[in-house]
Coordinates of C-alpha atoms in Angstrom, one line a residue:
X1 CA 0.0 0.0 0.0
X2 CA 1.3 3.6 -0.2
X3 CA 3.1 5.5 2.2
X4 CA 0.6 7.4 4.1
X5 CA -1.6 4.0 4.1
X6 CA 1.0 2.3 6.1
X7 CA 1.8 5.5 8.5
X8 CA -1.7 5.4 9.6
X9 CA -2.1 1.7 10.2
X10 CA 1.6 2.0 11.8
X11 CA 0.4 4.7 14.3
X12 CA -2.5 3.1 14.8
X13 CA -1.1 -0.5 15.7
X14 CA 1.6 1.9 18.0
X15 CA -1.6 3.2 20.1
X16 CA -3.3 -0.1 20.8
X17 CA 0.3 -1.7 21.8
X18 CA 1.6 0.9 23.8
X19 CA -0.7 4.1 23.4
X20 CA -2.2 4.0 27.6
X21 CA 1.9 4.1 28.8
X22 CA 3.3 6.8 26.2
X23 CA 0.4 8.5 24.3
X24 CA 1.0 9.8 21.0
X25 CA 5.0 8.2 21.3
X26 CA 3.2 5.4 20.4
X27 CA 1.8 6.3 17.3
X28 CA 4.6 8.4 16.6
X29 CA 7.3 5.7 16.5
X30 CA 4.5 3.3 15.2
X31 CA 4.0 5.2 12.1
X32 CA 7.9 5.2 11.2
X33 CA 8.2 1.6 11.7
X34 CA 5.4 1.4 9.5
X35 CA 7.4 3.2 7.1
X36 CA 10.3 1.0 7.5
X37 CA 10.0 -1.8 5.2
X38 CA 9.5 0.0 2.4
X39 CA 13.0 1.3 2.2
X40 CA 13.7 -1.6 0.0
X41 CA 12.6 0.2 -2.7
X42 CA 16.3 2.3 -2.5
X43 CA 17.6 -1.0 -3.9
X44 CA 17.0 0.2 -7.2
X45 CA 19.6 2.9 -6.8
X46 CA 22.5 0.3 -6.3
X47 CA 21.6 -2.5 -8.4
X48 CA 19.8 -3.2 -11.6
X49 CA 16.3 -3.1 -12.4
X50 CA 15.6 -7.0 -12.3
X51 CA 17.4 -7.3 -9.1
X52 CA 15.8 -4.8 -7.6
X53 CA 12.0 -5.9 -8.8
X54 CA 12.8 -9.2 -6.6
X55 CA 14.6 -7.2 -3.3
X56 CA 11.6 -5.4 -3.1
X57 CA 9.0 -6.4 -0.8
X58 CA 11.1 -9.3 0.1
X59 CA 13.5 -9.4 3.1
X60 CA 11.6 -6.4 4.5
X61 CA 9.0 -7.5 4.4
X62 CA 9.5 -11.2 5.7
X63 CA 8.1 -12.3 9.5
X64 CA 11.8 -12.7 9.5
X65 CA 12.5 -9.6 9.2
X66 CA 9.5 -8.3 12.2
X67 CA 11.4 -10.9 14.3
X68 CA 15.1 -9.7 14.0
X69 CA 14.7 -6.1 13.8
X70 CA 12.1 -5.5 16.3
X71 CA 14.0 -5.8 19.5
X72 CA 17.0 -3.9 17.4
X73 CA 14.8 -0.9 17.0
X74 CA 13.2 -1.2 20.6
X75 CA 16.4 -0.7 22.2
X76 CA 17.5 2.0 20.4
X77 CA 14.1 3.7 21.4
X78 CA 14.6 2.9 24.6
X79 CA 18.2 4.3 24.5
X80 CA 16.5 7.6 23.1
X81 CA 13.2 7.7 25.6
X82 CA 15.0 6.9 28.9
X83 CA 12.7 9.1 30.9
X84 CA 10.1 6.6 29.3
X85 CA 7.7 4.6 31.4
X86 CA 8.4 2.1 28.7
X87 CA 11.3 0.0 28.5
X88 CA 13.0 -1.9 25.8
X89 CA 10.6 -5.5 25.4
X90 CA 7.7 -2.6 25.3
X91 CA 9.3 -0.6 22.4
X92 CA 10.3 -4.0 20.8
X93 CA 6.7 -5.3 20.8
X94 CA 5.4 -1.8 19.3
X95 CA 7.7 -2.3 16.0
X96 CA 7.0 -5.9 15.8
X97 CA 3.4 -5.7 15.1
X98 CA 4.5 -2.3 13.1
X99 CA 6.7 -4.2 10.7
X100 CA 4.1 -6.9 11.1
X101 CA 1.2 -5.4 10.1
X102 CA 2.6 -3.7 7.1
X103 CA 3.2 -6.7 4.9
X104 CA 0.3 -8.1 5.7
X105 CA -1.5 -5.5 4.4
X106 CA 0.4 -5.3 1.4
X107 CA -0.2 -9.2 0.7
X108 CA -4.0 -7.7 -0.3
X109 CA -2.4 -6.1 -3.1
X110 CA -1.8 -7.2 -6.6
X111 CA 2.4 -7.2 -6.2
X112 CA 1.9 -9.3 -2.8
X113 CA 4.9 -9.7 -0.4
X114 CA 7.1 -12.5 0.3
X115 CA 5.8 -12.9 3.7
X116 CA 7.5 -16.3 4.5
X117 CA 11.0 -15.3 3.1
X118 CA 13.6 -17.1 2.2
X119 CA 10.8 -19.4 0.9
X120 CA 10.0 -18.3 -2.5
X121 CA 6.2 -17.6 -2.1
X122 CA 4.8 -14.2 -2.6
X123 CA 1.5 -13.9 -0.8
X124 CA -1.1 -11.6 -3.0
X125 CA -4.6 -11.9 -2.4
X126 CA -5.4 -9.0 -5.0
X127 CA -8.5 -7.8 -3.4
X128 CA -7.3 -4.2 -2.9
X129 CA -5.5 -1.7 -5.2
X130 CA -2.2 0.2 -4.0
X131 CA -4.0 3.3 -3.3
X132 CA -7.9 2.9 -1.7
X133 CA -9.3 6.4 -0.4
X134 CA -12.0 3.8 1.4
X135 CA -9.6 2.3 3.4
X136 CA -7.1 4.9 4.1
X137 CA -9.6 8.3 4.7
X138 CA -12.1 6.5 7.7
X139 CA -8.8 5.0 9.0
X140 CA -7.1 8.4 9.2
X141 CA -10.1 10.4 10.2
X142 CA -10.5 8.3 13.7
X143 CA -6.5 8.3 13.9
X144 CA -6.8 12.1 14.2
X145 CA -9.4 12.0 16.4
X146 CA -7.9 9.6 18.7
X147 CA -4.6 11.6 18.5
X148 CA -6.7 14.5 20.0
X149 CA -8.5 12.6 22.6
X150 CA -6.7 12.6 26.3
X151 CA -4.2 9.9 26.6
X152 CA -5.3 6.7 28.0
X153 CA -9.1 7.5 28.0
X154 CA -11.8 5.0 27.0
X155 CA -13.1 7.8 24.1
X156 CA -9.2 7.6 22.8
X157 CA -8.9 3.7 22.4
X158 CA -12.6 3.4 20.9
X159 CA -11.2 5.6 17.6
X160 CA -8.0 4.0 17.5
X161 CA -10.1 0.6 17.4
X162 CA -12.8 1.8 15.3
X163 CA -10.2 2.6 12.8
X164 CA -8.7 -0.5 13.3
X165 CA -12.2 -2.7 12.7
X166 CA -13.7 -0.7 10.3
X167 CA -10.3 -0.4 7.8
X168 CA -10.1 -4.2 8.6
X169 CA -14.0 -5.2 7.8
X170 CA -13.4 -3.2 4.5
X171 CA -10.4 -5.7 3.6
X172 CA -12.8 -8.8 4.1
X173 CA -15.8 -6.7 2.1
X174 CA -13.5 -6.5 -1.0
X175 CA -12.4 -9.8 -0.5
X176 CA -16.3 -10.8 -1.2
X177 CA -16.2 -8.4 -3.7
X178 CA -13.7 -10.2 -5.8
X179 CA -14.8 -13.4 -5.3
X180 CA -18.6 -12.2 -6.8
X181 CA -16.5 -10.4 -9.6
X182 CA -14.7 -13.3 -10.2
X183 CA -17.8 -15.2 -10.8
X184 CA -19.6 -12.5 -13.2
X185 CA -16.3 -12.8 -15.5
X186 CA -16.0 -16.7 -15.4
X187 CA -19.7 -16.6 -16.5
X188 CA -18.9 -14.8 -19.3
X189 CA -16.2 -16.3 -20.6
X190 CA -18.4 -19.5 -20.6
X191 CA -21.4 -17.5 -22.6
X192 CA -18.8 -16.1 -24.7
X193 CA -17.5 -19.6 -25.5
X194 CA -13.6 -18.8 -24.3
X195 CA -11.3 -21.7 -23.9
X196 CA -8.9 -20.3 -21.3
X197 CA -6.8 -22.1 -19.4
X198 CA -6.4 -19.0 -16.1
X199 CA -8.0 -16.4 -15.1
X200 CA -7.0 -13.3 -13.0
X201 CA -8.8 -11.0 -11.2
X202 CA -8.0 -7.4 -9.3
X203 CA -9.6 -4.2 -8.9
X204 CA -9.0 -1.1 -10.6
X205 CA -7.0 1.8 -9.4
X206 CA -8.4 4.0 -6.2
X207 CA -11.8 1.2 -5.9
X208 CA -13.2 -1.8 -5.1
X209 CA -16.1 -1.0 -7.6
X210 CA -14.4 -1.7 -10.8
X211 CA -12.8 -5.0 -11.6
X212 CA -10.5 -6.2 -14.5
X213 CA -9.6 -9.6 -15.3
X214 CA -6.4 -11.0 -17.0
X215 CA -7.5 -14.2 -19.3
X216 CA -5.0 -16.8 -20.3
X217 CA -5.8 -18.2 -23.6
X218 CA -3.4 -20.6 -26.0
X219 CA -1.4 -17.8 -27.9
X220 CA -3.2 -14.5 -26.2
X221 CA -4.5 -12.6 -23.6
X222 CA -7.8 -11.5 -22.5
X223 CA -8.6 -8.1 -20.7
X224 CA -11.7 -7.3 -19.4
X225 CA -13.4 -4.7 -17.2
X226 CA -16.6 -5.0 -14.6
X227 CA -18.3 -2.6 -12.8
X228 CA -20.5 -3.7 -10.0
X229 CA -23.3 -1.1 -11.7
X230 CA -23.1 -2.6 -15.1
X231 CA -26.0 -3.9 -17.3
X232 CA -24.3 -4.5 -20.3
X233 CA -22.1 -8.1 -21.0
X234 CA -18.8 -7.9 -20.2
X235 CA -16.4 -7.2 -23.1
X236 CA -12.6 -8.7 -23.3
X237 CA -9.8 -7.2 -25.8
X238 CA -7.4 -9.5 -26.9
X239 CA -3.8 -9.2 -26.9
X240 CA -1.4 -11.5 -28.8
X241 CA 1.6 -13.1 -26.0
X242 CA 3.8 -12.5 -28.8
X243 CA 6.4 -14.7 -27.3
X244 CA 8.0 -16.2 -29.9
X245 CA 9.6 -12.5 -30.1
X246 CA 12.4 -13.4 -27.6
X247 CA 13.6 -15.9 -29.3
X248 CA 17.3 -16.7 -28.2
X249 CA 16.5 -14.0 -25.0
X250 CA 14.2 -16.6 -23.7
X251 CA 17.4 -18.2 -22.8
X252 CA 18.7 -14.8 -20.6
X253 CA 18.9 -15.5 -17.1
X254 CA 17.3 -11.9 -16.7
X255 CA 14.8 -12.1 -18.7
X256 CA 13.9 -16.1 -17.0
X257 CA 13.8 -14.1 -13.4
X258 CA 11.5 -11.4 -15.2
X259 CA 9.2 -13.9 -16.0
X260 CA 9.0 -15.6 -12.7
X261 CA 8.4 -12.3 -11.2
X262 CA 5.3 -11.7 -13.6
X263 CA 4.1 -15.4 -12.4
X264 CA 3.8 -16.2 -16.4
X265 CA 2.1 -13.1 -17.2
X266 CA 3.9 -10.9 -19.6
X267 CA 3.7 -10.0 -23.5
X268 CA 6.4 -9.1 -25.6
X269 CA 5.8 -6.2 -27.7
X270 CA 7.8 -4.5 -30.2
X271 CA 8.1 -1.0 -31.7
X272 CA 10.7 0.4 -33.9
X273 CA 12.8 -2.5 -34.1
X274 CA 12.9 -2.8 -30.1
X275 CA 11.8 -5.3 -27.5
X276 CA 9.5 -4.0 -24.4
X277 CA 8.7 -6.8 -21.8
X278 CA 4.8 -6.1 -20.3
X279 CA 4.1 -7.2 -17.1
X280 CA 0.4 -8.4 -17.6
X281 CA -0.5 -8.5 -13.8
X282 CA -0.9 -4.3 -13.3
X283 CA -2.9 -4.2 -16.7
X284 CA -3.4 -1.6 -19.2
X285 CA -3.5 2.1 -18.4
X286 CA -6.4 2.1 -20.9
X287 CA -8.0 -0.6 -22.0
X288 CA -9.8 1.5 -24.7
X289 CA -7.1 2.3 -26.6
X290 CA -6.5 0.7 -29.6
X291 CA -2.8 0.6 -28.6
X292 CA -2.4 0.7 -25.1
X293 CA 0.5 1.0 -22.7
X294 CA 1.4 -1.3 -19.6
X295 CA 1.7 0.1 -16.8
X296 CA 4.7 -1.9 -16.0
X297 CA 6.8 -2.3 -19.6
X298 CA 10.5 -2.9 -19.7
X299 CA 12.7 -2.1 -22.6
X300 CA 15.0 -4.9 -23.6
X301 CA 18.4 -3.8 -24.5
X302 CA 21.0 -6.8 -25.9
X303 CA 24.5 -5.8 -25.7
X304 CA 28.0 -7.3 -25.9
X305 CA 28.2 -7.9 -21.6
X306 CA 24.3 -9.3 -21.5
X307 CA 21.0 -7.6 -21.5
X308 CA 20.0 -4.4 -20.0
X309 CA 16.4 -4.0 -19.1
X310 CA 14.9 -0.4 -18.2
X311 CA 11.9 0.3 -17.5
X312 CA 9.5 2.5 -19.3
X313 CA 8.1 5.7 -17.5
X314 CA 4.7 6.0 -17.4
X315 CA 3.1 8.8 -19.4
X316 CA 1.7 11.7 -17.0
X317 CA -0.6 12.5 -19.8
X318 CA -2.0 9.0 -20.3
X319 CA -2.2 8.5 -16.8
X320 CA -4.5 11.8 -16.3
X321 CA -6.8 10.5 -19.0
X322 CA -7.5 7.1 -16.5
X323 CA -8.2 8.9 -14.2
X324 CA -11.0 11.3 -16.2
X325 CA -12.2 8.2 -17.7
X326 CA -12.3 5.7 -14.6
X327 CA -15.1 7.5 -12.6
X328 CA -17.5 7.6 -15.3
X329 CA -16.6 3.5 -15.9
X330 CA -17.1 2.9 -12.1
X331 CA -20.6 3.8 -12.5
X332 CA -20.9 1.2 -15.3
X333 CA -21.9 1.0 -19.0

């Protein structure tokens, strides 16, 4: 989830742990230990692209991790709050369910984390998109509210635990969400006579409203969109895998451990005699267009000491145009 998703859950996990001993401390030093893992994403500063797609949300973010760094990072806040009625297990146990509670969380996305790391499994549940406003706003609203309410009074842990419940019922609401969505495009693939052999499904960016489904078919792809509001049959574009394109690349140990990051689901496009490497899971920034772009494309680049592969920056343009177009789709077709 973003950044400010994970500072409120953060500081909100610090109150209930330790909130009656040291007030807003708690949240405080909860919020930047909810912060915390996703400094893995500096990797990409000090090692190349692939590397750094598999560092992130790995180690960090690993029950590993909680276990090890905790009660490294409770004693160095105990070191700095020595006045503190709390002492060094109680700090420890505040960023334990921080770190915790942060990868957790982000296994409810579509990138998922690799929760039981070294073990390569990446959790991802795909039932919530990166950035919800339904989750984070409520959540924050009765943070604030508890931050302003008297330290250790009844009124102050009811809104830090209605925060809590209600961001957590909303998780296991679009977790029913998916699994009706997931039904209404299964149906349609059967009505549309489709011989697929996976299907896919996530919600769209900022909702839980809007659905879109990645279809595996012999030599293509399917995309479709659903809006909980639509009366009209779903509709699915097709997209050739095109990966014959690779050729001899298929061989690349890069492009092998690009692969197994996409799970399988990538398309090879080309355009002006180059090779661009789509990661299928994060979709289309517009499934309208008759040409779209991926929102995660890398650019293959062979040369004499192996292949490079940079990754495409999104359009600010295109990206503006989802977002004019997406509320109109959320209310269906």
């Amino acid at each position: 989830m973003d950044s400010l998703t994970q500072i409120v859950l953060g500081a909100a996990v610090g109150e209930a742990v330790l909130g009656r001993k040291v007030g807003n401390k708690a949240m405080l030093y909860g919020a930047i230990a909810g912060t915390i893992p996703d400094l893995d994403t500096f990797a990409r500063l000090f090692t190349d692209t692939v590397t750094a797609i598999e560092i992130h949300r790995g180690f960090t973010h690993s029950i590993v991790f909680s276990i090890l760094f905790a009660p490294v990072f409770g004693w160095l806040i105990s070191k700095l709050e020595k006045r503190s009625v709390a002492g060094w297990k109680d700090w420890s146990w505040l960023i334990f369910w921080a770190f915790f509670t942060h990868p957790i969380l982000d296994s409810f996305t579509t990138w998922g984390t690799q929760l039981f790391w070294p073990f390569d499994l990446r959790i991802a549940f795909k039932n919530i998109f990166v950035i919800d406003p339904l989750y984070t706003l409520p959540f924050l609203v009765f943070l604030i509210l508890a931050m302003r309410s008297k330290r250790g009074s009844e009124r102050r842990r009811k809104f830090n635990n209605l925060g809590l419940i209600i961001s957590s019922s909303y998780l296991v609401i679009t977790l029913i969400l998916k699994g009706v969505t997931y039904y209404q495009f299964k149906n349609a693939l059967e009505e549309q006579g489709y011989d697929y052999s996976q299907i896919e499904t996530k919600p769209a960016p900022f909702n839980t409203i809007l659905w879109t489904a990645n279809v595996a078919l012999e030599d293509a792809y399917l995309i479709g969109d659903y809006s909980l509001f639509d009366s009209k049959p779903i509709e699915f574009k097709r997209y050739p895998k095109n990966h014959e394109l690779l050729d001899e690349l298929r061989n690349g140990d890069k492009i092998n451990r690009l692969i197994d990051i996409s799970n399988g689901w990538f398309i090879i496009s080309e355009e002006k005699g180059m090779l661009y490497f789509n990661d299928l899971r994060f979709g289309v920034l517009d499934i309208s267009a008759e040409n779209p772009n991926f929102v995660f494309s890398y650019k293959l680049l062979p040369t004499k000491d192996g292949l490079i592969l940079e990754e495409v920056e999104r359009n600010p343009e295109e990206a503006k145009k989802l977002l004019m177009g997406l509320g109109s789709r959320v209310l269906g077709n």
